[in-house]
XYZ file of C-alpha atoms in Angstrom:
650
model
C 10.118 -13.516 0.823
C 11.552 -16.978 1.473
C 11.346 -16.153 5.174
C 7.555 -16.079 4.889
C 7.112 -19.661 3.712
C 5.787 -21.159 6.909
C 4.804 -18.205 9.061
C 4.140 -14.507 8.954
C 6.270 -13.548 11.947
C 9.999 -13.144 12.489
C 12.301 -12.918 15.485
C 9.562 -13.617 18.023
C 12.048 -14.033 20.840
C 11.329 -11.214 23.230
C 7.799 -11.984 24.336
C 5.958 -12.316 27.603
C 5.630 -16.067 28.210
C 2.368 -17.452 26.918
C 1.924 -19.383 30.165
C 1.413 -16.097 31.994
C -1.176 -14.928 29.445
C -2.945 -18.275 29.530
C -3.154 -18.482 33.328
C -4.383 -14.896 33.537
C -6.987 -15.510 30.862
C -8.332 -18.762 32.323
C -8.686 -17.000 35.665
C -10.629 -14.203 33.980
C -13.091 -16.677 32.496
C -14.673 -17.132 35.907
C -15.800 -13.530 36.068
C -16.762 -11.376 33.084
C -16.042 -8.188 34.991
C -12.298 -8.912 35.147
C -11.990 -10.367 31.646
C -9.512 -8.586 29.402
C -8.772 -9.170 25.730
C -5.363 -10.817 25.470
C -2.870 -10.690 22.590
C -0.289 -13.346 21.813
C 2.374 -10.627 21.892
C 3.800 -11.152 18.417
C 2.863 -7.844 16.787
C 5.957 -6.041 18.042
C 8.185 -8.776 16.613
C 6.757 -8.664 13.083
C 9.029 -7.499 10.279
C 7.143 -6.231 7.254
C 8.352 -6.680 3.690
C 7.923 -4.209 0.843
C 5.728 -5.532 -1.942
C 3.977 -3.810 -4.808
C 0.435 -4.389 -6.037
C -1.638 -7.422 -5.004
C -3.013 -10.684 -6.321
C -6.223 -9.022 -7.506
C -4.276 -6.385 -9.435
C -2.100 -9.069 -11.045
C -5.163 -11.139 -11.902
C -6.481 -8.290 -14.070
C -3.542 -9.010 -16.395
C -3.724 -12.794 -16.105
C -0.545 -12.893 -14.015
C 0.322 -14.881 -10.919
C 2.690 -14.293 -8.015
C 4.036 -17.338 -6.117
C 4.016 -15.376 -2.837
C 0.255 -15.958 -2.646
C 0.770 -19.706 -2.308
C 2.114 -19.199 1.240
C -0.634 -19.391 3.816
C 0.219 -17.788 7.179
C 0.864 -19.778 10.291
C -1.733 -18.273 12.596
C -0.403 -19.738 15.856
C 3.101 -20.755 16.859
C 2.369 -23.384 19.495
C -0.410 -25.158 21.363
C -0.444 -22.575 24.146
C -1.273 -19.754 21.734
C -3.937 -21.954 20.159
C -5.542 -22.614 23.546
C -5.445 -18.899 24.366
C -7.228 -17.916 21.146
C -9.808 -20.714 21.435
C -10.671 -19.914 25.046
C -10.968 -16.224 24.256
C -13.139 -16.987 21.228
C -15.510 -19.132 23.289
C -15.824 -16.553 26.043
C -16.654 -13.734 23.621
C -19.078 -15.947 21.705
C -21.051 -16.798 24.818
C -20.893 -13.495 26.717
C -20.539 -10.571 24.312
C -24.294 -9.952 24.058
C -24.424 -9.629 27.839
C -21.468 -7.231 27.869
C -22.506 -5.131 24.860
C -25.125 -3.172 26.772
C -22.565 -1.407 28.976
C -19.775 0.573 27.221
C -17.884 0.880 30.516
C -17.543 -2.893 30.805
C -16.430 -3.138 27.177
C -13.798 -0.483 27.804
C -12.708 -2.212 30.992
C -12.405 -5.536 29.155
C -10.128 -4.042 26.516
C -12.472 -3.914 23.509
C -11.874 -0.176 23.026
C -8.154 -0.587 22.379
C -7.008 -3.569 20.288
C -3.851 -1.880 19.042
C -1.644 -4.667 20.430
C -3.413 -7.295 18.311
C -2.428 -8.222 14.783
C -5.023 -8.017 12.020
C -5.371 -11.801 12.127
C -6.081 -11.698 15.860
C -8.561 -8.854 15.376
C -10.397 -10.831 12.700
C -10.535 -13.835 15.034
C -11.996 -11.659 17.797
C -14.603 -9.998 15.563
C -15.569 -13.404 14.230
C -16.362 -14.354 17.816
C -18.467 -11.177 18.108
C -20.493 -12.281 15.096
C -20.948 -15.773 16.527
C -22.355 -14.336 19.743
C -25.289 -12.844 17.833
C -26.740 -16.268 16.967
C -25.356 -18.279 19.873
C -28.238 -20.283 21.316
C -28.264 -22.473 24.402
C -30.361 -25.633 24.519
C -32.924 -23.889 26.741
C -33.353 -20.943 24.386
C -33.542 -23.270 21.390
C -36.344 -25.284 22.981
C -38.177 -22.091 23.945
C -37.997 -20.690 20.419
C -39.051 -23.951 18.751
C -42.763 -23.460 19.260
C -45.011 -26.131 17.803
C -47.822 -23.768 16.927
C -47.628 -20.845 14.554
C -49.225 -17.499 15.377
C -52.767 -17.338 14.055
C -53.649 -14.689 11.516
C -56.103 -12.949 13.830
C -53.457 -12.778 16.568
C -50.661 -11.143 14.596
C -49.000 -8.534 16.804
C -45.625 -7.481 18.104
C -44.799 -10.370 20.432
C -42.452 -10.289 23.401
C -40.037 -12.655 21.661
C -39.825 -10.323 18.671
C -39.223 -7.297 20.892
C -36.524 -9.175 22.793
C -34.867 -10.233 19.557
C -35.086 -6.705 18.168
C -33.587 -5.190 21.305
C -30.732 -7.708 21.276
C -29.891 -6.911 17.658
C -30.076 -3.184 18.302
C -27.799 -3.514 21.327
C -25.383 -5.681 19.333
C -25.158 -3.238 16.417
C -24.850 -0.173 18.635
C -21.840 -1.794 20.322
C -20.250 -3.567 17.343
C -20.251 -0.807 14.717
C -18.255 1.674 16.856
C -15.827 -1.110 17.782
C -15.386 -1.975 14.102
C -14.605 1.603 13.146
C -12.438 2.298 16.156
C -10.245 -0.814 16.049
C -9.788 -1.030 12.296
C -9.769 2.246 10.368
C -9.108 4.750 13.157
C -6.545 2.682 15.054
C -4.642 1.592 11.935
C -4.583 5.116 10.495
C -3.139 6.584 13.681
C -0.599 3.776 14.047
C 0.618 4.407 10.488
C 0.830 8.159 11.042
C 3.989 10.064 10.165
C 3.252 12.600 12.919
C 5.049 10.854 15.785
C 4.131 13.350 18.504
C 0.425 13.291 17.717
C 0.465 9.515 17.331
C 2.131 9.026 20.691
C -0.321 11.382 22.395
C -3.370 9.593 20.981
C -2.186 6.005 21.441
C -1.034 6.576 25.020
C -4.681 6.789 26.141
C -6.487 5.542 23.054
C -9.336 3.776 24.859
C -10.467 7.031 26.496
C -10.245 9.242 23.392
C -13.566 9.476 21.533
C -12.800 9.720 17.808
C -15.337 9.556 14.961
C -14.629 8.446 11.409
C -15.524 10.998 8.714
C -14.920 9.255 5.394
C -18.146 9.128 3.366
C -19.111 11.962 1.051
C -22.768 13.053 0.710
C -24.270 11.572 -2.449
C -27.637 10.688 -3.918
C -26.448 7.623 -5.827
C -26.117 3.994 -4.824
C -22.333 4.206 -5.205
C -20.076 6.264 -2.977
C -17.906 8.562 -5.097
C -14.246 7.642 -5.385
C -11.741 10.024 -3.848
C -10.871 11.908 -7.098
C -14.499 13.120 -7.106
C -14.648 14.170 -3.451
C -15.814 17.664 -2.628
C -13.902 17.658 0.673
C -10.454 19.073 -0.035
C -7.291 20.018 1.849
C -4.762 22.576 0.623
C -1.375 23.060 2.278
C 0.142 26.505 2.857
C 3.904 26.255 3.222
C 4.306 29.803 4.518
C 2.092 29.315 7.558
C 2.612 25.515 7.806
C -1.157 24.992 7.982
C -3.829 23.041 6.126
C -6.965 24.683 4.750
C -9.853 22.191 4.957
C -13.146 22.620 3.170
C -15.990 20.176 2.651
C -18.695 17.995 4.134
C -18.811 14.428 5.475
C -21.875 12.283 6.131
C -22.980 8.907 7.577
C -21.111 9.408 10.850
C -22.407 7.478 13.859
C -23.973 9.979 16.244
C -22.256 10.333 19.596
C -20.493 12.839 21.802
C -17.010 12.889 20.253
C -13.784 14.650 21.131
C -12.335 14.543 17.608
C -13.249 13.697 14.028
C -10.793 11.798 11.829
C -11.511 13.468 8.484
C -10.318 12.150 5.112
C -9.935 14.752 2.351
C -8.664 14.911 -1.200
C -5.336 16.723 -1.443
C -5.722 19.902 -3.473
C -2.432 20.555 -5.259
C -1.086 20.841 -8.790
C -2.128 17.319 -9.694
C -5.149 16.975 -7.354
C -3.977 13.519 -6.412
C -3.824 11.750 -3.065
C -5.673 11.592 0.261
C -4.952 13.174 3.613
C -6.318 12.327 7.058
C -6.686 15.020 9.711
C -7.722 15.105 13.359
C -10.233 17.927 13.905
C -11.664 18.892 17.324
C -15.426 18.520 17.557
C -15.942 22.194 18.413
C -14.422 23.265 15.069
C -17.095 21.655 12.864
C -20.817 22.180 12.270
C -22.863 19.092 13.179
C -26.198 18.249 11.508
C -28.452 15.154 11.774
C -28.255 12.636 8.922
C -31.138 10.189 9.466
C -31.354 6.733 11.033
C -31.282 3.099 9.935
C -33.750 0.265 10.576
C -32.521 -0.197 14.143
C -32.718 3.436 15.122
C -28.986 4.060 14.817
C -28.596 7.795 14.358
C -26.120 9.360 11.955
C -24.773 12.861 11.607
C -23.117 15.122 9.048
C -20.264 17.514 9.711
C -19.435 20.673 7.747
C -16.083 22.452 7.801
C -15.703 25.599 5.708
C -12.336 27.336 5.318
C -10.987 25.614 8.417
C -7.307 26.310 9.116
C -5.475 23.696 11.174
C -1.814 23.474 12.084
C 0.145 20.653 10.550
C 1.692 19.456 13.810
C -1.650 19.403 15.632
C -3.942 17.938 12.962
C -2.092 16.056 10.226
C -2.280 12.280 10.697
C -1.148 10.906 7.333
C -0.670 12.251 3.809
C -0.566 9.754 0.954
C 0.091 11.078 -2.538
C -0.791 7.710 -4.091
C -3.807 7.115 -1.799
C -2.737 3.480 -1.355
C -2.059 3.617 2.383
C -5.296 5.324 3.409
C -7.422 3.205 1.088
C -5.869 0.177 2.783
C -6.881 1.691 6.113
C -10.498 1.900 4.984
C -10.298 -1.643 3.620
C -9.330 -2.934 7.064
C -12.893 -2.020 8.041
C -14.157 -4.253 5.228
C -12.131 -7.133 6.649
C -13.416 -6.725 10.203
C -17.049 -6.454 9.068
C -16.485 -9.573 6.940
C -15.156 -11.315 10.051
C -18.417 -10.494 11.865
C -20.411 -11.917 8.950
C -18.206 -15.025 8.973
C -18.932 -15.474 12.670
C -22.670 -15.293 11.991
C -22.319 -17.882 9.218
C -20.318 -20.249 11.394
C -22.729 -20.047 14.336
C -25.802 -20.471 12.125
C -24.134 -23.516 10.579
C -23.513 -24.940 14.071
C -27.168 -24.324 14.928
C -28.180 -26.303 11.844
C -26.005 -29.239 12.897
C -27.363 -29.134 16.468
C -30.935 -29.009 15.185
C -30.242 -31.906 12.827
C -29.115 -34.055 15.754
C -32.349 -33.366 17.664
C -34.985 -33.857 14.960
C -36.399 -37.205 13.941
C -35.327 -39.027 10.812
C -36.726 -37.628 7.595
C -37.278 -39.141 4.195
C -34.324 -40.219 2.078
C -35.077 -37.535 -0.526
C -34.887 -34.821 2.104
C -31.646 -36.269 3.470
C -29.962 -36.038 0.080
C -31.182 -32.469 -0.379
C -30.067 -31.582 3.134
C -26.598 -33.058 2.570
C -26.173 -31.069 -0.642
C -27.073 -27.800 1.057
C -24.901 -28.528 4.094
C -21.977 -29.298 1.800
C -22.461 -26.022 -0.032
C -22.627 -24.081 3.254
C -19.420 -25.649 4.548
C -17.681 -24.830 1.258
C -18.751 -21.186 1.476
C -17.461 -20.913 5.048
C -14.167 -22.560 4.056
C -13.685 -20.228 1.079
C -14.549 -17.063 3.014
C -12.368 -18.039 5.961
C -9.410 -18.743 3.653
C -9.725 -15.427 1.791
C -10.268 -13.416 4.988
C -7.297 -14.694 6.962
C -4.986 -14.716 3.942
C -5.711 -11.017 3.365
C -5.410 -10.190 7.080
C -2.014 -11.879 7.162
C -0.903 -9.648 4.289
C -1.724 -6.626 6.466
C 0.625 -8.053 9.097
C 3.309 -9.138 6.624
C 3.665 -6.404 3.989
C 4.124 -2.651 4.162
C 0.845 -0.911 3.416
C 2.075 2.116 1.477
C 2.860 0.173 -1.716
C 0.563 -2.852 -1.810
C -3.049 -2.242 -2.845
C -4.660 -4.657 -0.400
C -7.920 -2.730 -0.589
C -8.697 -4.658 -3.793
C -8.424 -7.976 -1.955
C -10.493 -6.619 0.944
C -13.232 -5.659 -1.528
C -13.360 -9.260 -2.749
C -13.594 -10.547 0.822
C -16.485 -8.163 1.600
C -18.340 -9.288 -1.539
C -17.882 -12.947 -0.615
C -19.037 -12.417 2.980
C -22.193 -10.500 2.059
C -23.298 -12.738 -0.808
C -22.463 -16.059 0.854
C -24.402 -15.202 4.001
C -27.453 -14.186 1.968
C -27.225 -17.430 -0.004
C -26.980 -19.357 3.247
C -30.163 -17.787 4.636
C -32.017 -18.578 1.412
C -31.016 -22.229 1.746
C -32.253 -22.311 5.345
C -35.653 -20.917 4.367
C -35.827 -23.476 1.587
C -34.998 -26.425 3.849
C -36.923 -25.735 7.058
C -40.483 -25.111 8.104
C -41.349 -21.837 9.852
C -41.521 -23.618 13.223
C -37.916 -24.805 12.894
C -36.273 -21.675 11.505
C -36.478 -19.746 14.789
C -34.252 -22.331 16.496
C -31.553 -21.812 13.840
C -31.519 -18.144 12.897
C -33.246 -15.036 14.244
C -36.345 -13.810 12.466
C -34.887 -10.349 11.821
C -31.413 -11.486 10.764
C -31.841 -10.037 7.267
C -32.039 -6.527 8.725
C -28.813 -7.070 10.654
C -27.085 -8.379 7.538
C -28.242 -5.366 5.537
C -26.796 -3.004 8.147
C -23.451 -4.832 8.212
C -23.356 -5.117 4.416
C -23.929 -1.376 4.056
C -21.085 -0.616 6.471
C -18.634 1.655 4.556
C -19.917 0.421 1.162
C -22.610 -1.911 -0.142
C -21.590 -5.094 -2.024
C -23.208 -3.740 -5.199
C -21.175 -0.542 -5.159
C -18.018 -2.497 -4.302
C -18.620 -4.739 -7.306
C -18.837 -1.778 -9.664
C -15.826 -0.112 -8.056
C -13.706 -3.267 -8.285
C -14.614 -3.786 -11.949
C -13.830 -0.129 -12.656
C -10.390 -0.502 -11.086
C -9.699 -3.590 -13.174
C -10.850 -2.233 -16.524
C -9.127 1.093 -15.929
C -5.787 -0.578 -15.221
C -6.107 -2.950 -18.159
C -6.930 -0.023 -20.399
C -4.033 2.006 -19.053
C -1.335 -0.655 -19.438
C -2.583 -2.715 -22.332
C -5.394 -1.230 -24.384
C -3.821 2.236 -24.626
C -0.730 0.649 -26.146
C -2.893 -1.014 -28.790
C -4.374 2.363 -29.685
C -0.930 3.915 -29.909
C 0.286 1.068 -32.099
C -2.417 1.879 -34.642
C -0.948 5.388 -34.926
C 2.592 4.205 -35.605
C 2.597 5.606 -39.148
C 1.800 9.092 -37.877
C 3.663 8.895 -34.576
C 6.530 6.389 -34.900
C 7.614 7.028 -31.326
C 4.483 5.214 -30.105
C 5.484 2.148 -32.100
C 8.985 2.054 -30.627
C 7.641 2.650 -27.133
C 5.199 -0.229 -27.498
C 7.933 -2.543 -28.776
C 10.211 -1.518 -25.913
C 7.514 -2.306 -23.333
C 6.967 -5.646 -25.007
C 10.706 -6.315 -24.904
C 10.805 -5.524 -21.191
C 7.918 -7.854 -20.424
C 9.598 -10.608 -22.413
C 12.691 -10.453 -20.204
C 10.746 -10.119 -16.969
C 11.863 -6.579 -16.191
C 8.445 -5.059 -15.524
C 7.288 -7.706 -13.057
C 10.151 -9.983 -11.999
C 7.870 -12.687 -10.566
C 4.702 -12.259 -12.604
C 5.449 -14.093 -15.830
C 7.437 -16.777 -14.073
C 4.797 -17.216 -11.386
C 2.863 -20.006 -13.064
C 5.907 -22.275 -12.773
C 5.394 -22.252 -9.015
C 2.074 -24.044 -9.529
C 4.045 -27.030 -10.779
C 5.675 -27.350 -7.351
C 2.359 -27.886 -5.600
C 1.284 -31.242 -4.291
C 0.164 -33.521 -7.173
C -3.282 -33.689 -5.569
C -3.681 -29.938 -6.237
C -2.396 -30.010 -9.805
C -5.866 -30.067 -11.371
C -7.064 -27.138 -9.226
C -3.931 -25.176 -10.148
C -4.582 -25.737 -13.856
C -8.142 -24.482 -13.428
C -6.805 -21.377 -11.669
C -4.498 -20.667 -14.581
C -7.377 -20.971 -17.056
C -9.552 -18.647 -14.964
C -6.817 -15.991 -14.881
C -6.391 -16.221 -18.651
C -10.137 -15.861 -19.227
C -10.347 -12.913 -16.810
C -7.771 -10.800 -18.622
C -9.149 -11.773 -22.052
C -12.652 -10.703 -21.048
C -11.353 -7.432 -19.626
C -9.675 -6.641 -22.932
C -12.794 -7.760 -24.814
C -15.043 -5.417 -22.797
C -12.709 -2.487 -23.421
C -12.577 -3.161 -27.149
C -16.344 -3.560 -27.266
C -17.377 -0.478 -25.276
C -14.250 1.675 -25.077
C -14.567 4.483 -22.552
C -18.307 3.780 -22.272
C -17.682 0.447 -20.537
C -18.656 1.921 -17.150
C -22.206 2.425 -18.428
C -22.533 -1.292 -19.227
C -22.837 -2.484 -15.656
C -24.046 -5.968 -16.600
C -20.727 -6.953 -18.166
C -18.834 -5.109 -15.430
C -20.642 -7.226 -12.853
C -19.654 -10.370 -14.752
C -16.043 -9.254 -14.912
C -16.079 -8.629 -11.154
C -17.441 -12.146 -10.572
C -14.454 -13.540 -12.468
C -12.102 -11.575 -10.218
C -13.869 -12.846 -7.091
C -13.645 -16.440 -8.301
C -9.941 -16.100 -9.086
C -9.066 -14.799 -5.612
C -11.288 -17.404 -3.974
C -9.483 -20.159 -5.865
C -5.977 -19.010 -4.949
C -7.006 -18.631 -1.276
C -8.337 -22.153 -0.921
C -5.478 -23.669 -2.952
C -3.011 -21.868 -0.695
C -4.728 -23.043 2.481
C -5.186 -26.619 1.284
C -1.547 -26.807 0.220
C -0.531 -25.617 3.688
C -2.664 -28.363 5.257
C -1.014 -30.977 3.043
C 2.447 -29.776 4.055
C 1.580 -29.792 7.771
C -0.182 -33.150 7.620
C -3.444 -31.816 9.032
C -5.976 -34.496 10.088
C -8.653 -32.693 8.033
C -6.629 -32.678 4.819
C -8.885 -35.083 2.928
C -12.007 -32.997 3.617
C -10.213 -29.766 2.726
C -8.858 -31.289 -0.469
C -12.348 -32.376 -1.514
C -13.776 -28.917 -0.822
C -10.897 -27.315 -2.716
C -11.573 -29.450 -5.786
C -15.317 -28.786 -5.694
C -14.909 -25.030 -5.262
C -12.307 -24.738 -8.033
C -14.437 -26.724 -10.449
C -17.519 -24.673 -9.590
C -15.617 -21.395 -10.034
C -14.198 -22.573 -13.356
C -17.650 -23.529 -14.656
C -19.069 -20.177 -13.580
C -16.251 -18.279 -15.297
C -16.775 -20.269 -18.500
C -20.484 -19.429 -18.501
C -19.701 -15.747 -17.904
C -17.225 -15.812 -20.775
C -19.952 -17.037 -23.111
C -22.334 -14.357 -21.897
C -19.805 -11.568 -22.374
C -18.837 -12.755 -25.834
C -22.467 -13.078 -26.840
C -22.308 -16.831 -27.506
C -25.162 -17.468 -25.091
C -28.105 -15.172 -24.541
C -29.196 -13.786 -21.220
C -32.117 -15.713 -19.750
C -34.374 -12.659 -19.815
C -33.503 -11.922 -23.437
C -34.213 -15.524 -24.413
C -37.543 -15.429 -22.591
C -38.505 -12.161 -24.316
C -37.546 -13.607 -27.683
C -39.765 -16.675 -27.171
C -42.732 -14.511 -26.139
C -42.199 -12.248 -29.129
C -42.065 -15.164 -31.580
C -45.165 -16.810 -30.118
C -47.092 -13.539 -30.286
C -46.162 -13.093 -33.936
C -47.116 -16.665 -34.737
C -50.502 -16.616 -32.989
C -51.422 -12.948 -33.508
C -51.073 -12.383 -29.793
C -50.469 -8.663 -30.066
C -54.049 -7.987 -31.178
C -57.430 -9.311 -30.114
C -58.737 -11.856 -32.617
C -61.911 -10.581 -34.375
C -65.078 -12.670 -34.500
C -64.882 -12.753 -38.283
C -62.056 -13.496 -40.674
C -59.691 -10.596 -41.144
C -60.002 -8.995 -44.573
C -56.540 -8.338 -46.011
């Protein structure tokens, strides 16, 4: 792991010279028809390291791994930096024009990004998100109308129809690209079926593959894979798989294949398998539309026999690899949301430079909100690219990066919603249209609901955390209470405790906090706050389990609070890692980043402390306190009954 201190790539010797890529790209900027997405060419030179678990998993137990203090070096030289910046600007300014024609997108390389690393993909999808709210000076002046629409003239205006059509065109192009270049591409590239993988990747941009992952359900949460009804059973005699089940929420299109994820049906009923099924072998039914008219479909496959060599993509008994594949979709959708946030923030700054001076009170309020927005962008960007670099650095069959991707998706969805609320609070209706589109909330809802909603991800993340704490820690406490009846439980508990004491269970975990002492002295206070947050997180997890036992899943209020602690912990380590990297490199923006790091860590620590009090019952919930005050006042003033006109006879 010492090789990963300054960069996430190794042995990048055999590469096409960047000068060639740069010259070719700058030439392509003159004409969108000949533009082609370019990679820096480092993916083939990456050497991945085996690592178990993740920061989020360790944080459930209050542990820390020093490997997460190493922020990746995204570019190796100035030429690569220029290449990525020029490509970002071109996509930001022209993607909306290109998105209406799938042939141009395919010609420009958007349908096959397999040569890009996850970091480069995130950078590209961030540019896609920025293109949605990119506004020229002419369009900004046109949208900044001085007069509002009168009440008697309310109708569907041309500007609204144009905006609606642009958003619909953007979503219809972006969602398939998200699915294709994250989940589908990564799953095939990590396939153990070399012949099938080579056949698909040789002409990947022309193969139409749909993702079939979601199970039909009537609840707000998607069921986890142990509860899937879609199953796959292997027959060793015939060397075939028997598939049975149903998949929903598939984007409607004319596909060649469906990439179906099923629960492995064996002795233990554990694990996930992915299979490539021809479209003619399944039954297709409509599955509704969303707000922008995007159609979905459901597929049914009953007693479908497929040959292993022709259909099996990947089989994962632990489900870690394929859950990481799904989580790559969370990261790319978060990158799109980050791009929207960044462009909206730039629109605010441009609008601020054009408007006249306001009152001093408004300036102070504006500065506070702008500071908060920049902090949210900095935190989300740090968490996103740190997690993407882990996809490029570590092997994906052992490390549960899907937990970190869940945190990134939660941050992206909630921070963007908070940002829009601040904009509506700061600006008049005449000014908002020059900053953000009037139907942006609908677009955000569609992107937030991609794969899973933030609410369901919160409950799922808290369930993972409490289940693992209960498995490794709380179950041992229960067994210890039975030591008089079952002495073997007592000795087993003591042996596990002995192993942890000598750092045999996690070699780096219990020694990890010492690495915080090696940080720059300017980050020492933030590191201490991180340590306190991790301690509170694991204490509250144990407290919830002791309080509710196996019924803790039903208490979703405390589960939501526990998830917020986990999100804050990962946010803190991401920004500390990035700020420390800036200090080591001597970045010219170090002072601003250091100030944002301190503010974010202090804010996260205060929020975790308040959640600790709420979970422990020290402080009451605001609604409970309000109800209590109303109840007491009604008792005092006879508010529950109408007062009679004469004195009550008792």
